């Protein structure tokens, strides 16, 4: 089974394509929308430090485990887990990791599309100059008017879902690979341009200070839980996206120049992906906070920060029309390369069961779209229907990101650390340094599961409220 002579879905052309694709999955609304506003709410630097610690101690080890399981299995997460369970002579019920993941991907996709479609709409509006000279009250009213308009939001949600599933339908090589090869470089260029722009504003020093001045008095138990949850979400862990992408990662590649084959290392790839994801989150903070301070605005604005406060800042600045448009285009690119990874695991599974890829993409897209309609309506028509104090949107988000992702991550860590035969693990990882391997093993067996358990217990006992 080590041989993957006939991959079911195609293989990434190189290690760099895998890194780009996985970074595309990781870098998304979590980095540009969520990270800055959570950081804003926790008062800046102290939270950033916690978040970095969570990425290093828990995120990287679990990501290594997830890619490893994917490459070993070589199939969609559901079938990979079945195969790995059989190989390791344990119950095939471990496929629950795959099922749970496919389901959470589907749930996340449904609400992710809603927020991404706001960014799509804002990119269009920024280009039209809608935010030029807008007042604070008008910016707030504008955001609310968009949310109050179900048809507008449905249209945008539909467009974003078509963009996403259109790429998935085209397959690993022509769809995913091509999309990340175009969108990721664009994303990095846009981010650098925007940071450069922010650096010219008078609030830059204050913005940098806000991100990097570590004020430990702000740390609380709640902040730790949120930092852990964010680390999970931002690295796309626990739902099989990274496992599916790992399955398309070759074990060996021939060097074009020397003609020699070289093994493709999981560990160094994951370190690069996590570093890039972190850089983009910090970069987004560097691009956003200076603009807010320059405009005399508050960073602690909650989820609306990107759609209310930021347009206000762009509306006041010279060059705001251009840079505001570029900013929202950046958000759309980031969200797009993430959303395709949310759909891929389930589509890959259907394809392995004999369905045509276009049909599988259509069905998964339709179902996620339909569920997403609930999220869209929870901002207007269904606004008054709440469950446990939250709207449909809130509950789907909570269930998938606060419960299902950590649970998936916990199971992945347990499988990789305790169930899988060590010889297999070592072979697949091919780590040269024994010490590093032992560090990873301790993290994945003990530290990461305990960390994830802490999130889950914290959440279930209400500490997250
Ligand atoms: N990592 C993505 C982001 O930060 C979200 C995501 C989660 C994508 C899980 C795929 C799987 O926006």
Short mmCIF file of C-alpha atoms and ligand atoms in Angstrom, two decimals:
data_model
loop_
_atom_site.label_atom_id
_atom_site.label_comp_id
_atom_site.label_asym_id
_atom_site.label_seq_id
_atom_site.Cartn_x
_atom_site.Cartn_y
_atom_site.Cartn_z
CA UNK A 1 0.00 0.00 0.00
CA UNK A 2 3.00 2.27 0.21
CA UNK A 3 2.93 2.59 -3.52
CA UNK A 4 0.61 5.20 -4.85
CA UNK A 5 0.96 4.31 -8.50
CA UNK A 6 -2.59 5.22 -9.38
CA UNK A 7 -3.74 8.07 -7.23
CA UNK A 8 -7.51 8.46 -7.35
CA UNK A 9 -7.52 12.23 -7.57
CA UNK A 10 -4.12 13.27 -8.90
CA UNK A 11 -1.03 14.46 -7.07
CA UNK A 12 0.40 17.92 -6.43
CA UNK A 13 3.11 18.70 -8.94
CA UNK A 14 5.67 19.52 -6.29
CA UNK A 15 6.24 20.01 -2.60
CA UNK A 16 5.75 23.72 -3.12
CA UNK A 17 2.32 23.20 -4.59
CA UNK A 18 1.37 21.21 -1.51
CA UNK A 19 2.70 24.01 0.69
CA UNK A 20 0.80 26.62 -1.32
CA UNK A 21 -2.43 24.63 -1.23
CA UNK A 22 -2.26 23.91 2.49
CA UNK A 23 -1.32 27.53 3.17
CA UNK A 24 -4.28 28.50 1.00
CA UNK A 25 -6.51 26.39 3.19
CA UNK A 26 -5.02 27.78 6.38
CA UNK A 27 -4.97 31.44 5.40
CA UNK A 28 -8.53 32.66 5.29
CA UNK A 29 -11.19 34.58 7.12
CA UNK A 30 -9.62 33.21 10.29
CA UNK A 31 -6.49 35.28 9.66
CA UNK A 32 -7.89 38.46 8.22
CA UNK A 33 -11.32 38.75 9.79
CA UNK A 34 -11.23 36.74 13.03
CA UNK A 35 -7.64 37.10 14.29
CA UNK A 36 -7.57 40.93 14.25
CA UNK A 37 -10.93 41.31 15.95
CA UNK A 38 -10.25 38.75 18.68
CA UNK A 39 -6.85 40.35 19.25
CA UNK A 40 -8.61 43.71 19.39
CA UNK A 41 -11.03 42.43 21.99
CA UNK A 42 -8.26 41.04 24.19
CA UNK A 43 -6.28 44.23 24.03
CA UNK A 44 -3.48 43.17 21.69
CA UNK A 45 -0.01 41.77 22.35
CA UNK A 46 -0.70 39.47 25.28
CA UNK A 47 -3.20 37.54 23.23
CA UNK A 48 -0.83 37.40 20.27
CA UNK A 49 1.80 35.74 22.41
CA UNK A 50 -0.66 33.15 23.68
CA UNK A 51 -1.82 32.45 20.18
CA UNK A 52 1.76 31.95 18.98
CA UNK A 53 2.36 29.50 21.82
CA UNK A 54 -0.76 27.54 20.88
CA UNK A 55 0.34 27.34 17.25
CA UNK A 56 3.76 26.03 18.24
CA UNK A 57 2.78 23.61 20.98
CA UNK A 58 -0.47 22.25 19.64
CA UNK A 59 -1.08 23.41 16.08
CA UNK A 60 2.17 22.27 14.46
CA UNK A 61 2.27 18.79 16.07
CA UNK A 62 -1.36 18.04 15.17
CA UNK A 63 -0.87 19.35 11.65
CA UNK A 64 2.12 17.04 11.22
CA UNK A 65 -0.07 14.17 12.44
CA UNK A 66 -2.88 15.07 10.08
CA UNK A 67 -0.69 15.34 6.99
CA UNK A 68 1.01 12.10 7.98
CA UNK A 69 -2.30 10.22 8.24
CA UNK A 70 -3.39 11.66 4.89
CA UNK A 71 -0.24 10.74 3.02
CA UNK A 72 -0.18 7.28 4.55
CA UNK A 73 -3.81 6.71 3.59
CA UNK A 74 -3.61 8.29 0.15
CA UNK A 75 -7.38 8.72 -0.14
CA UNK A 76 -10.18 10.95 1.10
CA UNK A 77 -10.14 11.25 4.92
CA UNK A 78 -12.98 8.74 5.37
CA UNK A 79 -11.36 6.05 3.25
CA UNK A 80 -7.86 6.87 4.49
CA UNK A 81 -8.95 6.34 8.07
CA UNK A 82 -10.65 3.04 7.21
CA UNK A 83 -7.52 1.87 5.51
CA UNK A 84 -5.26 2.97 8.35
CA UNK A 85 -7.51 1.30 10.90
CA UNK A 86 -7.33 -1.97 8.97
CA UNK A 87 -3.55 -1.68 8.58
CA UNK A 88 -3.16 -1.15 12.29
CA UNK A 89 -5.63 -3.89 13.20
CA UNK A 90 -8.04 -1.70 15.07
CA UNK A 91 -11.75 -1.17 14.52
CA UNK A 92 -12.78 0.56 11.32
CA UNK A 93 -14.89 2.82 13.49
CA UNK A 94 -11.86 5.12 13.48
CA UNK A 95 -13.31 6.26 10.16
CA UNK A 96 -15.39 8.48 12.41
CA UNK A 97 -12.49 10.95 12.12
CA UNK A 98 -13.22 11.15 8.41
CA UNK A 99 -17.00 11.33 8.75
CA UNK A 100 -16.86 13.92 11.49
CA UNK A 101 -14.41 15.93 9.41
CA UNK A 102 -16.46 15.80 6.23
CA UNK A 103 -19.49 16.90 8.20
CA UNK A 104 -17.71 19.77 9.93
CA UNK A 105 -16.23 20.90 6.61
CA UNK A 106 -19.70 21.00 5.22
CA UNK A 107 -21.06 22.98 8.19
CA UNK A 108 -18.16 25.44 8.14
CA UNK A 109 -18.50 25.90 4.38
CA UNK A 110 -22.15 26.85 4.79
CA UNK A 111 -21.51 29.79 7.12
CA UNK A 112 -18.05 30.62 5.80
CA UNK A 113 -19.63 31.40 2.46
CA UNK A 114 -21.92 33.93 4.13
CA UNK A 115 -19.08 35.99 5.59
CA UNK A 116 -16.91 35.57 2.48
CA UNK A 117 -19.77 36.84 0.37
CA UNK A 118 -19.93 40.04 2.42
CA UNK A 119 -16.29 40.60 1.50
CA UNK A 120 -17.14 39.93 -2.13
CA UNK A 121 -19.86 42.55 -1.99
CA UNK A 122 -17.63 45.02 -0.15
CA UNK A 123 -14.88 44.63 -2.76
CA UNK A 124 -17.38 45.61 -5.43
CA UNK A 125 -18.70 48.51 -3.39
CA UNK A 126 -15.27 49.79 -2.41
CA UNK A 127 -14.42 49.94 -6.09
CA UNK A 128 -17.53 52.04 -6.70
CA UNK A 129 -16.32 54.53 -4.09
CA UNK A 130 -19.23 53.82 -1.74
CA UNK A 131 -17.07 54.26 1.34
CA UNK A 132 -15.47 57.54 0.35
CA UNK A 133 -16.07 60.10 3.08
CA UNK A 134 -18.59 57.87 4.83
CA UNK A 135 -19.48 58.76 8.44
CA UNK A 136 -19.32 56.31 11.35
CA UNK A 137 -23.08 56.15 11.61
CA UNK A 138 -23.46 55.61 7.87
CA UNK A 139 -20.88 52.85 7.83
CA UNK A 140 -22.76 51.04 10.59
CA UNK A 141 -26.07 51.62 8.80
CA UNK A 142 -24.59 50.37 5.55
CA UNK A 143 -23.46 47.10 7.15
CA UNK A 144 -26.87 46.61 8.73
CA UNK A 145 -28.68 47.40 5.50
CA UNK A 146 -26.66 44.74 3.69
CA UNK A 147 -27.50 42.18 6.35
CA UNK A 148 -31.15 43.16 6.32
CA UNK A 149 -31.39 42.43 2.60
CA UNK A 150 -31.89 38.67 2.18
CA UNK A 151 -31.91 38.76 -1.63
CA UNK A 152 -28.65 40.59 -1.88
CA UNK A 153 -27.02 38.25 0.61
CA UNK A 154 -28.45 35.17 -1.09
CA UNK A 155 -27.13 36.33 -4.43
CA UNK A 156 -23.64 36.86 -3.04
CA UNK A 157 -23.73 33.57 -1.12
CA UNK A 158 -24.71 31.77 -4.32
CA UNK A 159 -21.93 33.44 -6.28
CA UNK A 160 -19.30 32.51 -3.70
CA UNK A 161 -20.51 28.90 -3.54
CA UNK A 162 -20.36 28.63 -7.34
CA UNK A 163 -16.80 29.99 -7.32
CA UNK A 164 -15.81 27.49 -4.64
CA UNK A 165 -17.40 24.35 -6.00
CA UNK A 166 -16.46 25.31 -9.55
CA UNK A 167 -12.81 24.98 -8.58
CA UNK A 168 -13.43 21.72 -6.70
CA UNK A 169 -15.29 20.32 -9.71
CA UNK A 170 -12.26 20.90 -11.92
CA UNK A 171 -10.22 18.52 -9.79
CA UNK A 172 -6.93 18.54 -7.97
CA UNK A 173 -4.68 19.48 -10.87
CA UNK A 174 -6.82 21.75 -13.03
CA UNK A 175 -8.88 23.15 -10.20
CA UNK A 176 -7.20 23.33 -6.82
CA UNK A 177 -3.63 23.45 -8.04
CA UNK A 178 -4.27 26.14 -10.59
CA UNK A 179 -6.36 28.22 -8.19
CA UNK A 180 -3.72 28.28 -5.48
CA UNK A 181 -0.95 28.98 -7.97
CA UNK A 182 -2.74 32.13 -9.06
CA UNK A 183 -4.47 33.27 -5.88
CA UNK A 184 -1.74 32.72 -3.30
CA UNK A 185 0.98 34.84 -4.93
CA UNK A 186 -1.66 37.52 -5.53
CA UNK A 187 -2.64 37.33 -1.87
CA UNK A 188 0.94 37.81 -0.70
CA UNK A 189 1.53 40.73 -3.04
CA UNK A 190 -1.69 42.43 -1.94
CA UNK A 191 -0.85 41.95 1.72
CA UNK A 192 2.61 43.43 1.28
CA UNK A 193 1.19 46.40 -0.63
CA UNK A 194 -1.36 46.98 2.14
CA UNK A 195 1.22 46.76 4.91
CA UNK A 196 3.36 49.20 2.93
CA UNK A 197 0.39 51.53 2.75
CA UNK A 198 -0.30 51.18 6.48
CA UNK A 199 3.35 51.96 7.16
CA UNK A 200 2.91 55.39 5.60
CA UNK A 201 0.11 56.33 7.99
CA UNK A 202 0.59 58.19 11.23
CA UNK A 203 -0.95 55.40 13.31
CA UNK A 204 1.60 52.78 12.24
CA UNK A 205 3.74 52.93 15.38
CA UNK A 206 0.66 52.69 17.55
CA UNK A 207 -0.58 49.72 15.52
CA UNK A 208 2.74 47.90 15.89
CA UNK A 209 2.74 48.65 19.56
CA UNK A 210 -0.76 47.31 19.96
CA UNK A 211 0.19 44.01 18.31
CA UNK A 212 3.52 43.47 19.98
CA UNK A 213 3.45 45.15 23.38
CA UNK A 214 2.87 42.21 25.68
CA UNK A 215 0.64 43.25 28.53
CA UNK A 216 0.31 40.15 30.68
CA UNK A 217 -2.35 41.60 32.93
CA UNK A 218 -4.85 40.99 30.15
CA UNK A 219 -4.37 37.23 30.11
CA UNK A 220 -7.30 35.21 31.41
CA UNK A 221 -8.50 31.63 31.22
CA UNK A 222 -10.97 32.69 28.60
CA UNK A 223 -8.17 34.18 26.49
CA UNK A 224 -6.30 30.86 26.63
CA UNK A 225 -9.35 28.97 25.39
CA UNK A 226 -9.95 31.43 22.60
CA UNK A 227 -6.31 31.33 21.56
CA UNK A 228 -6.44 27.53 21.37
CA UNK A 229 -9.65 27.59 19.35
CA UNK A 230 -8.23 30.18 16.99
CA UNK A 231 -5.03 28.16 16.49
CA UNK A 232 -7.16 25.22 15.40
CA UNK A 233 -9.41 27.13 13.10
CA UNK A 234 -6.67 29.12 11.44
CA UNK A 235 -4.56 26.05 10.65
CA UNK A 236 -7.65 24.23 9.26
CA UNK A 237 -7.06 21.38 11.69
CA UNK A 238 -9.35 18.62 12.80
CA UNK A 239 -11.64 18.34 9.81
CA UNK A 240 -9.69 16.48 7.19
CA UNK A 241 -8.89 19.36 4.83
CA UNK A 242 -5.23 19.04 5.65
CA UNK A 243 -5.50 15.25 5.64
CA UNK A 244 -7.01 15.30 2.15
CA UNK A 245 -4.32 17.67 0.92
CA UNK A 246 -1.71 15.41 2.54
CA UNK A 247 -3.05 12.50 0.50
CA UNK A 248 -2.14 14.35 -2.69
CA UNK A 249 1.40 14.94 -1.47
CA UNK A 250 3.98 12.74 -3.17
CA UNK A 251 6.50 10.77 -1.10
CA UNK A 252 9.34 11.30 -3.48
CA UNK A 253 10.01 13.73 -6.27
CA UNK A 254 12.64 13.71 -8.95
CA UNK A 255 14.80 16.77 -8.99
CA UNK A 256 14.58 18.15 -12.52
CA UNK A 257 18.16 19.38 -12.65
CA UNK A 258 20.06 16.57 -10.98
CA UNK A 259 17.62 13.79 -11.89
CA UNK A 260 17.86 12.41 -8.37
CA UNK A 261 14.83 11.49 -6.31
CA UNK A 262 14.39 13.16 -2.98
CA UNK A 263 11.95 12.32 -0.25
CA UNK A 264 9.37 14.99 0.46
CA UNK A 265 9.46 15.96 4.11
CA UNK A 266 6.22 16.43 6.00
CA UNK A 267 7.72 18.14 9.02
CA UNK A 268 9.54 20.93 7.24
CA UNK A 269 6.53 21.53 4.98
CA UNK A 270 4.23 21.88 7.97
CA UNK A 271 6.61 24.27 9.71
CA UNK A 272 6.63 26.46 6.60
CA UNK A 273 2.81 26.37 6.33
CA UNK A 274 2.29 27.28 9.99
CA UNK A 275 4.88 30.06 9.71
CA UNK A 276 3.24 31.50 6.60
CA UNK A 277 -0.19 31.33 8.20
CA UNK A 278 1.10 33.13 11.27
CA UNK A 279 2.87 35.74 9.17
CA UNK A 280 -0.35 36.46 7.29
CA UNK A 281 -2.34 36.82 10.52
CA UNK A 282 0.25 39.21 11.95
CA UNK A 283 0.49 40.95 8.58
CA UNK A 284 -3.28 41.44 8.52
CA UNK A 285 -3.00 43.01 11.98
CA UNK A 286 -0.20 45.26 10.72
CA UNK A 287 -2.32 46.30 7.76
CA UNK A 288 -5.49 46.92 9.78
CA UNK A 289 -4.62 48.35 13.21
CA UNK A 290 -2.56 51.35 11.98
CA UNK A 291 -5.48 52.41 9.79
CA UNK A 292 -7.85 52.25 12.75
CA UNK A 293 -5.51 54.27 14.97
CA UNK A 294 -4.87 56.79 12.23
CA UNK A 295 -8.61 57.34 11.96
CA UNK A 296 -8.92 57.65 15.74
CA UNK A 297 -11.03 54.47 15.82
CA UNK A 298 -11.22 51.72 18.42
CA UNK A 299 -9.78 48.26 17.68
CA UNK A 300 -12.18 46.42 20.02
CA UNK A 301 -15.12 46.29 17.64
CA UNK A 302 -15.96 42.62 17.44
CA UNK A 303 -16.88 40.78 14.23
CA UNK A 304 -18.06 43.99 12.56
CA UNK A 305 -14.59 45.51 12.68
CA UNK A 306 -13.74 44.54 9.13
CA UNK A 307 -17.07 45.63 7.70
CA UNK A 308 -17.81 48.77 9.71
CA UNK A 309 -14.67 50.29 11.17
CA UNK A 310 -12.30 49.49 8.36
CA UNK A 311 -14.41 50.94 5.51
CA UNK A 312 -14.67 54.06 7.65
CA UNK A 313 -10.89 54.25 7.87
CA UNK A 314 -10.49 53.68 4.13
CA UNK A 315 -13.13 56.30 3.44
CA UNK A 316 -11.08 58.93 5.25
CA UNK A 317 -7.67 58.21 3.79
CA UNK A 318 -5.93 59.39 0.67
CA UNK A 319 -5.84 56.44 -1.72
CA UNK A 320 -8.58 54.77 0.32
CA UNK A 321 -10.59 53.83 -2.74
CA UNK A 322 -7.78 51.84 -4.30
CA UNK A 323 -6.44 50.33 -1.09
CA UNK A 324 -9.90 49.59 0.28
CA UNK A 325 -10.74 47.69 -2.89
CA UNK A 326 -7.45 45.80 -2.78
CA UNK A 327 -8.09 44.91 0.84
CA UNK A 328 -11.44 43.27 0.15
CA UNK A 329 -10.05 41.51 -2.93
CA UNK A 330 -7.39 40.11 -0.60
CA UNK A 331 -10.06 38.83 1.77
CA UNK A 332 -11.93 37.16 -1.07
CA UNK A 333 -8.79 35.41 -2.37
CA UNK A 334 -7.98 34.16 1.12
CA UNK A 335 -11.50 32.91 1.75
CA UNK A 336 -11.72 31.25 -1.66
CA UNK A 337 -8.62 29.09 -1.26
CA UNK A 338 -9.91 28.05 2.18
CA UNK A 339 -13.41 27.22 1.11
CA UNK A 340 -12.26 24.86 -1.64
CA UNK A 341 -10.46 22.86 1.04
CA UNK A 342 -13.67 22.67 3.03
CA UNK A 343 -15.51 21.02 0.15
CA UNK A 344 -12.73 18.73 -1.12
CA UNK A 345 -12.81 15.95 1.54
CA UNK A 346 -16.48 15.18 1.00
CA UNK A 347 -16.24 15.43 -2.78
CA UNK A 348 -13.16 13.18 -2.83
CA UNK A 349 -15.04 10.60 -0.79
CA UNK A 350 -17.99 10.61 -3.20
CA UNK A 351 -15.62 10.35 -6.17
CA UNK A 352 -13.98 7.29 -4.61
CA UNK A 353 -17.41 5.76 -4.32
CA UNK A 354 -17.81 6.06 -8.06
CA UNK A 355 -19.52 9.39 -8.52
CA UNK A 356 -18.37 11.82 -11.20
CA UNK A 357 -16.45 14.74 -9.73
CA UNK A 358 -18.68 17.38 -11.24
CA UNK A 359 -21.77 15.70 -9.87
CA UNK A 360 -20.24 15.23 -6.42
CA UNK A 361 -19.22 18.90 -6.40
CA UNK A 362 -22.66 19.95 -7.48
CA UNK A 363 -24.37 17.91 -4.77
CA UNK A 364 -22.03 18.97 -1.96
CA UNK A 365 -22.24 22.57 -3.15
CA UNK A 366 -26.02 22.48 -3.29
CA UNK A 367 -26.33 20.98 0.17
CA UNK A 368 -23.86 23.44 1.70
CA UNK A 369 -25.60 26.26 -0.14
CA UNK A 370 -28.96 25.21 1.25
CA UNK A 371 -27.65 25.06 4.80
CA UNK A 372 -25.98 28.42 4.18
CA UNK A 373 -29.36 29.90 3.33
CA UNK A 374 -30.17 29.36 7.01
CA UNK A 375 -27.12 31.42 7.94
CA UNK A 376 -28.07 34.15 5.49
CA UNK A 377 -31.61 34.31 6.81
CA UNK A 378 -30.49 34.39 10.43
CA UNK A 379 -29.35 37.98 9.81
CA UNK A 380 -32.76 39.13 8.59
CA UNK A 381 -35.92 37.05 8.15
CA UNK A 382 -35.09 34.59 10.96
CA UNK A 383 -33.37 37.11 13.17
CA UNK A 384 -35.74 36.57 16.06
CA UNK A 385 -35.45 32.81 16.09
CA UNK A 386 -32.73 31.91 18.50
CA UNK A 387 -31.60 28.69 20.07
CA UNK A 388 -29.55 28.68 23.29
CA UNK A 389 -29.18 32.41 22.90
CA UNK A 390 -27.70 32.30 19.42
CA UNK A 391 -28.93 32.59 15.85
CA UNK A 392 -28.77 29.75 13.31
CA UNK A 393 -25.48 31.19 12.08
CA UNK A 394 -24.06 31.41 15.62
CA UNK A 395 -25.03 27.85 16.43
CA UNK A 396 -23.60 26.32 13.28
CA UNK A 397 -20.38 28.25 13.83
CA UNK A 398 -20.17 27.21 17.46
CA UNK A 399 -20.96 23.57 16.83
CA UNK A 400 -18.44 23.21 14.02
CA UNK A 401 -15.55 25.35 15.19
CA UNK A 402 -15.81 25.05 18.97
CA UNK A 403 -16.84 21.42 19.26
CA UNK A 404 -16.29 19.44 16.08
CA UNK A 405 -12.85 20.77 15.07
CA UNK A 406 -11.30 20.27 18.52
CA UNK A 407 -12.91 16.84 18.77
CA UNK A 408 -11.54 15.86 15.35
CA UNK A 409 -8.11 17.16 16.36
CA UNK A 410 -8.21 15.18 19.58
CA UNK A 411 -9.03 11.96 17.73
CA UNK A 412 -6.32 12.62 15.13
CA UNK A 413 -3.73 13.17 17.85
CA UNK A 414 -4.82 10.00 19.67
CA UNK A 415 -4.75 7.92 16.51
CA UNK A 416 -1.34 9.19 15.41
CA UNK A 417 0.15 9.09 18.90
CA UNK A 418 -1.34 5.98 20.47
CA UNK A 419 -2.96 3.76 17.86
CA UNK A 420 -0.79 3.81 14.79
CA UNK A 421 2.24 1.52 14.80
CA UNK A 422 5.35 3.48 15.60
CA UNK A 423 7.30 1.91 12.76
CA UNK A 424 4.73 3.22 10.30
CA UNK A 425 4.75 6.65 11.85
CA UNK A 426 8.51 6.91 11.80
CA UNK A 427 8.72 5.69 8.25
CA UNK A 428 6.12 8.14 6.99
CA UNK A 429 7.62 11.09 8.84
CA UNK A 430 11.19 10.12 7.99
CA UNK A 431 12.52 12.49 10.64
CA UNK A 432 16.28 12.39 10.86
CA UNK A 433 16.60 13.78 14.35
CA UNK A 434 15.52 11.35 17.05
CA UNK A 435 15.25 14.13 19.62
CA UNK A 436 12.88 16.13 17.44
CA UNK A 437 10.86 13.03 16.79
CA UNK A 438 10.52 12.39 20.52
CA UNK A 439 9.47 15.99 21.10
CA UNK A 440 6.78 15.65 18.44
CA UNK A 441 5.64 12.35 19.90
CA UNK A 442 5.31 13.78 23.40
CA UNK A 443 3.32 16.70 22.04
CA UNK A 444 0.99 14.58 20.00
CA UNK A 445 0.47 11.94 22.69
CA UNK A 446 0.14 14.13 25.74
CA UNK A 447 0.37 17.89 25.37
CA UNK A 448 -1.92 18.38 22.37
CA UNK A 449 -4.70 16.03 23.59
CA UNK A 450 -4.69 17.73 26.98
CA UNK A 451 -4.81 21.15 25.36
CA UNK A 452 -7.71 20.14 23.16
CA UNK A 453 -9.53 18.55 26.08
CA UNK A 454 -9.15 21.84 27.89
CA UNK A 455 -10.90 23.68 25.06
CA UNK A 456 -13.71 21.17 24.96
CA UNK A 457 -14.26 21.07 28.70
CA UNK A 458 -13.93 24.82 28.92
CA UNK A 459 -16.53 25.17 26.24
CA UNK A 460 -18.94 22.59 27.60
CA UNK A 461 -18.80 23.95 31.12
CA UNK A 462 -19.70 27.36 29.80
CA UNK A 463 -16.30 28.96 30.36
CA UNK A 464 -16.34 30.06 26.74
CA UNK A 465 -19.48 32.14 27.05
N1 LIG B 1 -8.26 28.02 8.13
C1 LIG B 1 -9.34 28.71 7.54
C2 LIG B 1 -9.30 30.17 7.97
O1 LIG B 1 -8.47 30.56 8.74
C3 LIG B 1 -10.67 28.13 7.88
C4 LIG B 1 -10.76 26.67 7.69
C5 LIG B 1 -11.03 25.85 8.76
C6 LIG B 1 -10.55 26.10 6.43
C7 LIG B 1 -11.06 24.49 8.63
C8 LIG B 1 -10.58 24.74 6.28
C9 LIG B 1 -10.83 23.93 7.36
O2 LIG B 1 -10.12 30.94 7.56
#
